[in-house]
mmCIF file of C-alpha atoms in Angstrom:
data_model
loop_
_atom_site.group_PDB
_atom_site.id
_atom_site.type_symbol
_atom_site.label_atom_id
_atom_site.label_comp_id
_atom_site.label_asym_id
_atom_site.label_seq_id
_atom_site.Cartn_x
_atom_site.Cartn_y
_atom_site.Cartn_z
ATOM 1 C CA UNK H 59 120.182 88.725 112.265
ATOM 2 C CA UNK H 60 120.156 87.502 108.670
ATOM 3 C CA UNK H 61 118.466 89.415 105.854
ATOM 4 C CA UNK H 62 115.684 86.782 105.683
ATOM 5 C CA UNK H 63 115.036 87.111 109.422
ATOM 6 C CA UNK H 64 114.922 90.888 109.073
ATOM 7 C CA UNK H 65 112.568 90.663 106.090
ATOM 8 C CA UNK H 66 110.132 88.329 107.832
ATOM 9 C CA UNK H 67 110.090 90.369 111.049
ATOM 10 C CA UNK H 68 109.187 93.635 109.299
ATOM 11 C CA UNK H 69 105.839 92.204 108.165
ATOM 12 C CA UNK H 70 104.712 91.769 111.792
ATOM 13 C CA UNK H 71 105.156 95.420 112.807
ATOM 14 C CA UNK H 72 102.585 97.697 111.071
ATOM 15 C CA UNK H 73 104.836 100.748 111.296
ATOM 16 C CA UNK H 74 108.061 98.984 110.268
ATOM 17 C CA UNK H 75 109.791 100.496 107.243
ATOM 18 C CA UNK H 76 110.013 98.034 104.358
ATOM 19 C CA UNK H 77 112.793 98.691 101.835
ATOM 20 C CA UNK H 78 111.746 99.017 98.207
ATOM 21 C CA UNK H 79 113.616 95.844 97.187
ATOM 22 C CA UNK H 80 111.735 93.789 99.813
ATOM 23 C CA UNK H 81 108.371 94.968 98.508
ATOM 24 C CA UNK H 82 109.483 94.212 94.948
ATOM 25 C CA UNK H 83 110.345 90.667 96.067
ATOM 26 C CA UNK H 84 107.033 90.271 97.914
ATOM 27 C CA UNK H 85 105.015 91.262 94.860
ATOM 28 C CA UNK H 86 107.397 89.635 92.362
ATOM 29 C CA UNK H 87 107.780 92.931 90.517
ATOM 30 C CA UNK H 88 110.880 94.834 89.530
ATOM 31 C CA UNK H 89 112.109 97.830 91.457
ATOM 32 C CA UNK H 90 111.647 99.783 88.221
ATOM 33 C CA UNK H 91 107.933 98.893 88.255
ATOM 34 C CA UNK H 92 107.594 100.280 91.780
ATOM 35 C CA UNK H 93 109.434 103.426 90.686
ATOM 36 C CA UNK H 94 107.078 103.861 87.737
ATOM 37 C CA UNK H 95 104.029 103.322 89.933
ATOM 38 C CA UNK H 96 105.249 106.011 92.356
ATOM 39 C CA UNK H 97 105.741 108.439 89.462
ATOM 40 C CA UNK H 98 102.160 107.701 88.340
ATOM 41 C CA UNK H 99 100.774 108.137 91.875
ATOM 42 C CA UNK H 100 99.841 104.458 92.099
ATOM 43 C CA UNK H 101 100.601 102.022 94.904
ATOM 44 C CA UNK H 102 100.940 102.415 98.658
ATOM 45 C CA UNK H 103 102.245 105.566 100.308
ATOM 46 C CA UNK H 104 106.013 105.701 100.523
ATOM 47 C CA UNK H 105 108.755 107.712 102.191
ATOM 48 C CA UNK H 106 112.233 108.650 101.092
ATOM 49 C CA UNK H 107 114.950 108.679 103.738
ATOM 50 C CA UNK H 108 118.489 109.542 102.736
ATOM 51 C CA UNK H 109 117.725 108.784 99.109
ATOM 52 C CA UNK H 110 116.295 105.325 99.861
ATOM 53 C CA UNK H 111 112.614 104.489 99.432
ATOM 54 C CA UNK H 112 110.655 102.741 102.165
ATOM 55 C CA UNK H 113 107.034 101.702 102.654
ATOM 56 C CA UNK H 114 105.236 101.116 105.951
ATOM 57 C CA UNK H 115 103.925 97.591 106.414
ATOM 58 C CA UNK H 116 100.504 99.023 107.317
ATOM 59 C CA UNK H 117 100.311 100.944 104.027
ATOM 60 C CA UNK H 118 101.316 97.865 102.031
ATOM 61 C CA UNK H 119 98.697 95.668 103.690
ATOM 62 C CA UNK H 120 95.990 98.328 103.238
ATOM 63 C CA UNK H 121 96.890 98.669 99.551
ATOM 64 C CA UNK H 122 96.770 94.895 99.090
ATOM 65 C CA UNK H 123 93.345 94.790 100.739
ATOM 66 C CA UNK H 124 92.047 97.508 98.385
ATOM 67 C CA UNK H 125 93.357 95.576 95.384
ATOM 68 C CA UNK H 126 91.710 92.320 96.451
ATOM 69 C CA UNK H 127 89.009 91.167 94.056
ATOM 70 C CA UNK H 128 86.510 88.308 94.157
ATOM 71 C CA UNK H 129 86.446 85.382 96.482
ATOM 72 C CA UNK H 130 84.774 85.258 99.842
ATOM 73 C CA UNK H 131 84.818 88.309 102.073
ATOM 74 C CA UNK H 132 86.847 87.888 105.271
ATOM 75 C CA UNK H 133 84.686 87.932 108.351
#
């Protein structure tokens, strides 16, 4: 399985761990920005496993939904 296949499959499983670099790519932000946000208590919940940071897909999608502004409400 290629890295792109792995990246796209993690977004379909709500409990799948998403590596920090994949979330940075998704949001077009630097890893350093995500690190700063964690230090400030901002952003989705995260977990550290063996020194690596991961986010659950469910937490990412919930955070994105909370950040959504304007437009039509999904029905």
